[in-house]
Short mmCIF file of C-alpha atoms and ligand atoms in Angstrom, two decimals:
data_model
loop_
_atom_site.label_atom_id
_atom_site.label_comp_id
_atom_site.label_asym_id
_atom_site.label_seq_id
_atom_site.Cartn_x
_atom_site.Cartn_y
_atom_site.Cartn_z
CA UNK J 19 -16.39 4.67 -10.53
CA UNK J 20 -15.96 6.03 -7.35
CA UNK J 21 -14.32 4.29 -4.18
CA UNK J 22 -14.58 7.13 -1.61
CA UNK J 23 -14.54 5.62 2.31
CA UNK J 24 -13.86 2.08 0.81
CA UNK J 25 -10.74 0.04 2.23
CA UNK J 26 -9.36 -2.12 0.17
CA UNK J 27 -7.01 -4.97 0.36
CA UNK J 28 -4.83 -6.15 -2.48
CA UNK J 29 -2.63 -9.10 -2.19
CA UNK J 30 0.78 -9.32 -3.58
CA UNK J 31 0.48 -5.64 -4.61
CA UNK J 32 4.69 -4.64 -4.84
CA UNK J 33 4.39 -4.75 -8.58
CA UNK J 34 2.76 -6.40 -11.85
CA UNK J 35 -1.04 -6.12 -11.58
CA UNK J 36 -1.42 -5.89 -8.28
CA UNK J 37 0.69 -2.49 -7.87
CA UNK J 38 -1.82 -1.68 -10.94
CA UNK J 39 -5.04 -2.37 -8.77
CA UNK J 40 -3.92 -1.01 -5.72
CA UNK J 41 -3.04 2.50 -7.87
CA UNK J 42 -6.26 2.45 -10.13
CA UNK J 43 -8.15 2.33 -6.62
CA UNK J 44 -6.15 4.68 -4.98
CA UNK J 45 -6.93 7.32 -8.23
CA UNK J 46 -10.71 6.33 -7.31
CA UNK J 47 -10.96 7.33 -3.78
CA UNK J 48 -10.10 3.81 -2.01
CA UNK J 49 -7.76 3.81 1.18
CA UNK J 50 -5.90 1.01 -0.08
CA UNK J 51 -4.04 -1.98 2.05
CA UNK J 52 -1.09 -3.50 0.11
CA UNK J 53 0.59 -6.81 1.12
CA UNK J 54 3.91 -8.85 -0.57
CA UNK J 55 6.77 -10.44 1.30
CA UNK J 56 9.74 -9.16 -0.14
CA UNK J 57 11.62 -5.48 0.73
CA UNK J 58 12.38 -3.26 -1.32
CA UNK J 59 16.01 -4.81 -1.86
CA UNK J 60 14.39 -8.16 -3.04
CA UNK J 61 14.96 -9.87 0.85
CA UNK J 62 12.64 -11.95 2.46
CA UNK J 63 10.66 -9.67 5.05
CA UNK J 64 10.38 -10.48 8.70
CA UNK J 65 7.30 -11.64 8.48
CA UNK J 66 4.45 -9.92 10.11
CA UNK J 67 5.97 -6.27 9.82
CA UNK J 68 3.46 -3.89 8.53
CA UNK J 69 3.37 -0.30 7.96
CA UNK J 70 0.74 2.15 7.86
CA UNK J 71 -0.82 0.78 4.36
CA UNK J 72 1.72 -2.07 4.01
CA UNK J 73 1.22 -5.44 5.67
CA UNK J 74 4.57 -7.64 4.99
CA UNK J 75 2.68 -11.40 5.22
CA UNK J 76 3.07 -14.86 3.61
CA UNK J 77 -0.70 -15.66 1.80
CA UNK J 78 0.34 -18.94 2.09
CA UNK J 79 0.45 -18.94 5.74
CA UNK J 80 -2.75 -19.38 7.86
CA UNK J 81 -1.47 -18.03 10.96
CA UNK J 82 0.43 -14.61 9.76
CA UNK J 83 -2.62 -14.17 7.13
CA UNK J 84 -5.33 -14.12 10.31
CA UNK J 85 -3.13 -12.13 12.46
CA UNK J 86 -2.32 -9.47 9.80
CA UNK J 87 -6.18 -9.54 8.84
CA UNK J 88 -7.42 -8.79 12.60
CA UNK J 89 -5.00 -6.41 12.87
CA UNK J 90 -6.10 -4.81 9.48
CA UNK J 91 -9.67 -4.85 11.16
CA UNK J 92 -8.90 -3.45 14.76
CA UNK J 93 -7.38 -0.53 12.96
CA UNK J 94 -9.93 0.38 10.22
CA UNK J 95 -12.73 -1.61 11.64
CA UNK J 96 -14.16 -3.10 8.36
CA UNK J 97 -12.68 -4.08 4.97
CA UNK J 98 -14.99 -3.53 1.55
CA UNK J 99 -12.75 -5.14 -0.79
CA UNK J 100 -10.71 -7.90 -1.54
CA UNK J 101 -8.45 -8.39 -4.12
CA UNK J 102 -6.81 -12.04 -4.10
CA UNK J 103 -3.44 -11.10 -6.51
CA UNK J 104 -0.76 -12.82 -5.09
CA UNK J 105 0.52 -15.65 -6.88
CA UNK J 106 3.35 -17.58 -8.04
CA UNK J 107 4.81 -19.78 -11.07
CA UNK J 108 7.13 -22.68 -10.62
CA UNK J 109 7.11 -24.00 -14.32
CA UNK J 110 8.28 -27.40 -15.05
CA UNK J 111 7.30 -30.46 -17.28
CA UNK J 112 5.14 -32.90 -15.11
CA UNK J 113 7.81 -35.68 -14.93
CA UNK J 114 10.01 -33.48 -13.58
CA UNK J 115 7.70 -31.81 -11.20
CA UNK J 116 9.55 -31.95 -7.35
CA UNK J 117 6.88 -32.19 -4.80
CA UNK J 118 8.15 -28.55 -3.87
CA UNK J 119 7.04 -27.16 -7.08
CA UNK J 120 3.65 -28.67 -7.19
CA UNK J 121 2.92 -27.70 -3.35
CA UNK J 122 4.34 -24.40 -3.23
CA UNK J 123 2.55 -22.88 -6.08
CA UNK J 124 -0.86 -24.70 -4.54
CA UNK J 125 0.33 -23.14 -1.07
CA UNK J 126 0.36 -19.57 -2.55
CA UNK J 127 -2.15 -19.02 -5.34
CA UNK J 128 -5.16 -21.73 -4.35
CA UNK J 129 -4.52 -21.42 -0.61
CA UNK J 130 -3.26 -17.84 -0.33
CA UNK J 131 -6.68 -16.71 -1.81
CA UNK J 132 -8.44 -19.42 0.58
CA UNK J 133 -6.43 -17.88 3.78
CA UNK J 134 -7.26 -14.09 3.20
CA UNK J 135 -10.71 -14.93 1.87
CA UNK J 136 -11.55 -16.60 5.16
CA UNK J 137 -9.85 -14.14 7.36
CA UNK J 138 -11.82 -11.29 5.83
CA UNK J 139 -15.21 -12.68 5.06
CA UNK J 140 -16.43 -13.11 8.50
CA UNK J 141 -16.82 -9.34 9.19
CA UNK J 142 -17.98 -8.65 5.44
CA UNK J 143 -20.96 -11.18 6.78
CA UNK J 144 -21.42 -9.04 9.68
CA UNK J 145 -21.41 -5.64 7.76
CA UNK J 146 -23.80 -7.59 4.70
CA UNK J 147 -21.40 -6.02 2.57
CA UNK J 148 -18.06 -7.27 0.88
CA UNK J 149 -16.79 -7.24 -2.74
CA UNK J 150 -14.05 -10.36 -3.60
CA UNK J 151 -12.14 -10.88 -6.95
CA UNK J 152 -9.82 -13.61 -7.12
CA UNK J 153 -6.88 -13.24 -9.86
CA UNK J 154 -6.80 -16.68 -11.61
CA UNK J 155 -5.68 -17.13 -15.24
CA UNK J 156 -6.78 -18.29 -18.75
CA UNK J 157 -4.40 -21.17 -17.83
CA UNK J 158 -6.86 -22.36 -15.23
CA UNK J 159 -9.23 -22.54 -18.50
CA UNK J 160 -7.12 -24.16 -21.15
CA UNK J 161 -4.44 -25.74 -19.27
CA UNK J 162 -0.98 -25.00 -20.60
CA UNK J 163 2.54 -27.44 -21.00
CA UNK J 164 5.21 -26.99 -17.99
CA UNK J 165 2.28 -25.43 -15.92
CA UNK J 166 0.37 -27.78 -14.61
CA UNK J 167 0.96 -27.09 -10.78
CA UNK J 168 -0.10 -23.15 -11.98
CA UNK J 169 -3.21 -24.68 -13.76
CA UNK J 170 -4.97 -26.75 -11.20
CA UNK J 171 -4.24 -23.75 -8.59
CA UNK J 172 -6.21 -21.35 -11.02
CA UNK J 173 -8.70 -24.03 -12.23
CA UNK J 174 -8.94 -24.28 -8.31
CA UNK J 175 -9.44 -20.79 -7.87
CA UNK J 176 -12.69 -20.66 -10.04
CA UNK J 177 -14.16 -23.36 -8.26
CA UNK J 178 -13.48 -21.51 -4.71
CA UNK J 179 -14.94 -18.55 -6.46
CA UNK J 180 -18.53 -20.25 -7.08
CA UNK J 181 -18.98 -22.10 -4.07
CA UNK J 182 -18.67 -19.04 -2.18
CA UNK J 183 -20.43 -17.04 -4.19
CA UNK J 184 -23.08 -19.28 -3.64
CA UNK J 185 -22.35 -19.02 0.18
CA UNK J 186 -22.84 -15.61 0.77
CA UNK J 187 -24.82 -13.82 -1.65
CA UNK J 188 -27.91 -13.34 0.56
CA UNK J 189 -25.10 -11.82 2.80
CA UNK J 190 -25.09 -8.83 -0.29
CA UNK J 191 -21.27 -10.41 -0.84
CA UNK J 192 -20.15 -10.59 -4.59
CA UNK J 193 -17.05 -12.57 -5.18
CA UNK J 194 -15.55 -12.79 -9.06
CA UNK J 195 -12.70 -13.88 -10.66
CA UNK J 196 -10.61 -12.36 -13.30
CA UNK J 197 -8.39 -14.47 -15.97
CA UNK J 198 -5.93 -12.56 -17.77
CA UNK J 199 -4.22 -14.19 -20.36
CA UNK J 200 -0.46 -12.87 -21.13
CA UNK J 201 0.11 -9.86 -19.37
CA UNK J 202 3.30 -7.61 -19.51
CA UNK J 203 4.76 -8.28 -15.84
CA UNK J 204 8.07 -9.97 -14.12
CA UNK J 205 6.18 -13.19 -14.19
CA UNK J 206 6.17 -12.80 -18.27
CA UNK J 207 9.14 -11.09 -18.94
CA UNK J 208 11.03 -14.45 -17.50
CA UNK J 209 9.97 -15.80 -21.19
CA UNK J 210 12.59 -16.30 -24.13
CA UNK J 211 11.86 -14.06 -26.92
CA UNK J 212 10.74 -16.71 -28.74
CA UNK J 213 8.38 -18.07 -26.80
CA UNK J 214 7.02 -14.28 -26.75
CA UNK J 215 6.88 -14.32 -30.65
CA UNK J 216 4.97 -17.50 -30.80
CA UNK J 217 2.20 -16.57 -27.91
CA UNK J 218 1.17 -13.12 -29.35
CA UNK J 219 0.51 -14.95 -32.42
CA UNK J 220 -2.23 -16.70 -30.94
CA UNK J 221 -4.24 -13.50 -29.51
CA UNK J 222 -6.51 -11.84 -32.08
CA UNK J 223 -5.56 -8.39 -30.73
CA UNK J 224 -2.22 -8.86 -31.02
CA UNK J 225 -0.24 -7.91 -27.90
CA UNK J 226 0.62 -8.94 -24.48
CA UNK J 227 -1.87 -7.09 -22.08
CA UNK J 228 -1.24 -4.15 -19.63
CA UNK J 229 -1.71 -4.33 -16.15
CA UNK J 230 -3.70 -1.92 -16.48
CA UNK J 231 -6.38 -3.36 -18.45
CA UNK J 232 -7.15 -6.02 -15.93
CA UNK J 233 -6.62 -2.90 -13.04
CA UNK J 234 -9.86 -1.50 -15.03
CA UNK J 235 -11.89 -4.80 -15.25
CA UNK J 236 -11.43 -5.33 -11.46
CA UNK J 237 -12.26 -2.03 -10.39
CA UNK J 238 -15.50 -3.12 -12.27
CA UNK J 239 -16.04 -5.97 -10.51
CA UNK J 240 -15.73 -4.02 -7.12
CA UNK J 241 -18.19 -1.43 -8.45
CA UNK J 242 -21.83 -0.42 -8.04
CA UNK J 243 -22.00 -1.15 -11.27
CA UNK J 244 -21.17 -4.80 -10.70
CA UNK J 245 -23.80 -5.25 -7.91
CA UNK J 246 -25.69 -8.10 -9.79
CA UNK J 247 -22.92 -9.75 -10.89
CA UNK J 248 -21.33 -12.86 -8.55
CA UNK J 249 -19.62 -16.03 -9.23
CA UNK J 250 -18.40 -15.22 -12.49
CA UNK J 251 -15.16 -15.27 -14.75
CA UNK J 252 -14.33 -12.66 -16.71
CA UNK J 253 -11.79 -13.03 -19.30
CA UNK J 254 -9.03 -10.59 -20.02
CA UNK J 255 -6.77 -11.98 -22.64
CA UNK J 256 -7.37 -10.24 -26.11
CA UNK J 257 -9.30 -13.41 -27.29
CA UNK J 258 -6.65 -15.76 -26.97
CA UNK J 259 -9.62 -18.08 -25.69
CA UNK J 260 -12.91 -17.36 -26.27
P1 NAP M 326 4.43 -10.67 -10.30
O1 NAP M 326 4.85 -9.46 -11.07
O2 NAP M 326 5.34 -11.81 -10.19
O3 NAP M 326 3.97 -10.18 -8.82
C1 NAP M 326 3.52 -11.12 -7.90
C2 NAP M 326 3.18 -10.43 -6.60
O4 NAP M 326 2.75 -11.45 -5.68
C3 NAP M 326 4.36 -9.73 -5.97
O5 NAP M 326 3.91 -8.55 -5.34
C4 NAP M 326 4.81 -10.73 -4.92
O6 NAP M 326 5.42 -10.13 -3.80
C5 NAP M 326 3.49 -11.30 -4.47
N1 NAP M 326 3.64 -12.57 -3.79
C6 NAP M 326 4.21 -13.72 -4.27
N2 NAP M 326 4.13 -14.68 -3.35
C7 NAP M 326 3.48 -14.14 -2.27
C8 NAP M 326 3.09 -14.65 -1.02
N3 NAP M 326 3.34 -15.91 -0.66
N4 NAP M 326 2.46 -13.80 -0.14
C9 NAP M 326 2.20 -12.53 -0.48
N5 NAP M 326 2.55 -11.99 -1.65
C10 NAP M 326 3.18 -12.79 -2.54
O7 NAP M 326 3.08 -11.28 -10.90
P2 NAP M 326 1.93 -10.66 -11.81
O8 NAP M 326 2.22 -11.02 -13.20
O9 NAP M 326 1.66 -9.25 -11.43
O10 NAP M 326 0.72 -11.60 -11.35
C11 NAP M 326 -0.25 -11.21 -10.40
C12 NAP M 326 -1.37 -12.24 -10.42
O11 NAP M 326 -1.91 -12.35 -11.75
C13 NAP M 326 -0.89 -13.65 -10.05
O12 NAP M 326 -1.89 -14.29 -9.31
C14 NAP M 326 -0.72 -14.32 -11.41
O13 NAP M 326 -0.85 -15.71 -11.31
C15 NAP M 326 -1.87 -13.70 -12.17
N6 NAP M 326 -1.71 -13.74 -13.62
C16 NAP M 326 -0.64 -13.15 -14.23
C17 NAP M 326 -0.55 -13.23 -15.62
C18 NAP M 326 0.59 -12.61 -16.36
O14 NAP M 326 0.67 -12.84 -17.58
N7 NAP M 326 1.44 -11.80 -15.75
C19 NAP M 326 -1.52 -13.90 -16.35
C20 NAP M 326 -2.59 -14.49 -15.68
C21 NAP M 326 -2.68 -14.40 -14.32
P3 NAP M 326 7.04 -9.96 -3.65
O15 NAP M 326 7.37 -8.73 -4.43
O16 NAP M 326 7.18 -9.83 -2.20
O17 NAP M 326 7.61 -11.22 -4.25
#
């Protein structure tokens, strides 16, 4: 695979799997855009700051997503890929839920991918050509306890993902989505040991998964060899759920 003269943009890209797409593209060839919100120090970024393959924005935000997006676009004059990454958990028993919890984690992962996907697909329709893969989860699939703000944004996510598959396919526009099951990143390593123990006993190959191996399966996706392939969910989760 071989992303030479493709640009790239990969959401929430300062670490976990995103770092691990953005770097798997770069070692193919792709000029690659990263975005996240944070610094380096772990501070909230003036939002809106970019540097020359770094665009500091909030997905969640409609306004700073558009402006970074045109800006993204006056400079490189098209985009070829999409990568919706960024995302967010704020676990807690339903009960319990705050409003906060439920909307933020909607805000970032169901209408972070909605923001960028909008702001981008406009030109992809004008070049006919764009490649899209939304990050959602095998929770989106099977639901999970303490996660069900995090399930209906991913459950969301895959219903996004067909509807505008269906939209723009005669525009030669593929968008997929990927659902990883565990995956070793900060968003798992938050987990008591425990709980660790008791999920890799329920995955047949017997580990956590690598960022890495869903780098591989989205660099897939945003392959030739992918052409015929759009409104789909692939599964990543070393048959957890089959
Ligand atoms: P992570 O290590 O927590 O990284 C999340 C990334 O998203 C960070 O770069 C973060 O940026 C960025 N981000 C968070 N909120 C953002 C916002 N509002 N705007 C822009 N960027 C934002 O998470 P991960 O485990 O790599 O997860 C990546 C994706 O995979 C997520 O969508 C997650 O739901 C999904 N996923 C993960 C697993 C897993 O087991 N790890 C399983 C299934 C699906 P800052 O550094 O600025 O905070």
């Amino acid at each position: 695979m071989e992303f030479k003269d493709k640009l790239a943009v990969v959401t929430g890209a300062s670490r976990g799997i995103g770092r691990a797409i953005g770097d798997a593209l770069t070692r193919r060839g792709a000029m690659v855009i990263e975005n996240d919100i944070l610094d380096f120090n772990g501070k909230k970024c003036k939002i809106g700051a970019s540097g020359e393959d770094f665009y500091r924005f909030d997905v969640s935000r409609s306004q700073d997503t558009k402006k970074a997006f045109e800006k993204i676009l006056k400079k490189h004059g098209r985009i070829d890929f999409l990568v919706n990454n960024a995302g967010i958990t704020r676990d807690c028993l339903l009960l319990r839920m705050k409003d906060e919890d439920w909307e933020r984690v909607i805000e970032v992962n169901l209408k972070g991918t909605f923001n960028c996907t909008r702001a981008v697909l406009g030109s992809m329709i004008k070049n006919r050509y764009g490649k899209i893969v939304n990050i959602c989860s095998v929770v989106g699939l099977t639901g999970n306890p303490g996660q069900a703000n995090y399930a209906a944004s991913k459950a969301g996510i895959i219903g996004f993902t067909k509807a505008v598959a269906r939209e723009v396919a005669s525009r030669n526009i593929n968008i997929n989505a990927v659902a990883p099951g565990f995956i070793e990143t900060e968003m798992t390593y938050k987990l008591s040991p425990a709980v660790r123990q008791q999920l890799k006993k329920q995955i047949p190959l017997g580990r956590f998964g690598k960022s890495e191996d869903v780098a591989e399966v989205v660099c897939f996706l945003l392959s030739e060899a992918a052409d015929y392939i759009t409104g789909q969910v692939i599964q990543i989760n070393g048959g957890m759920y089959m």
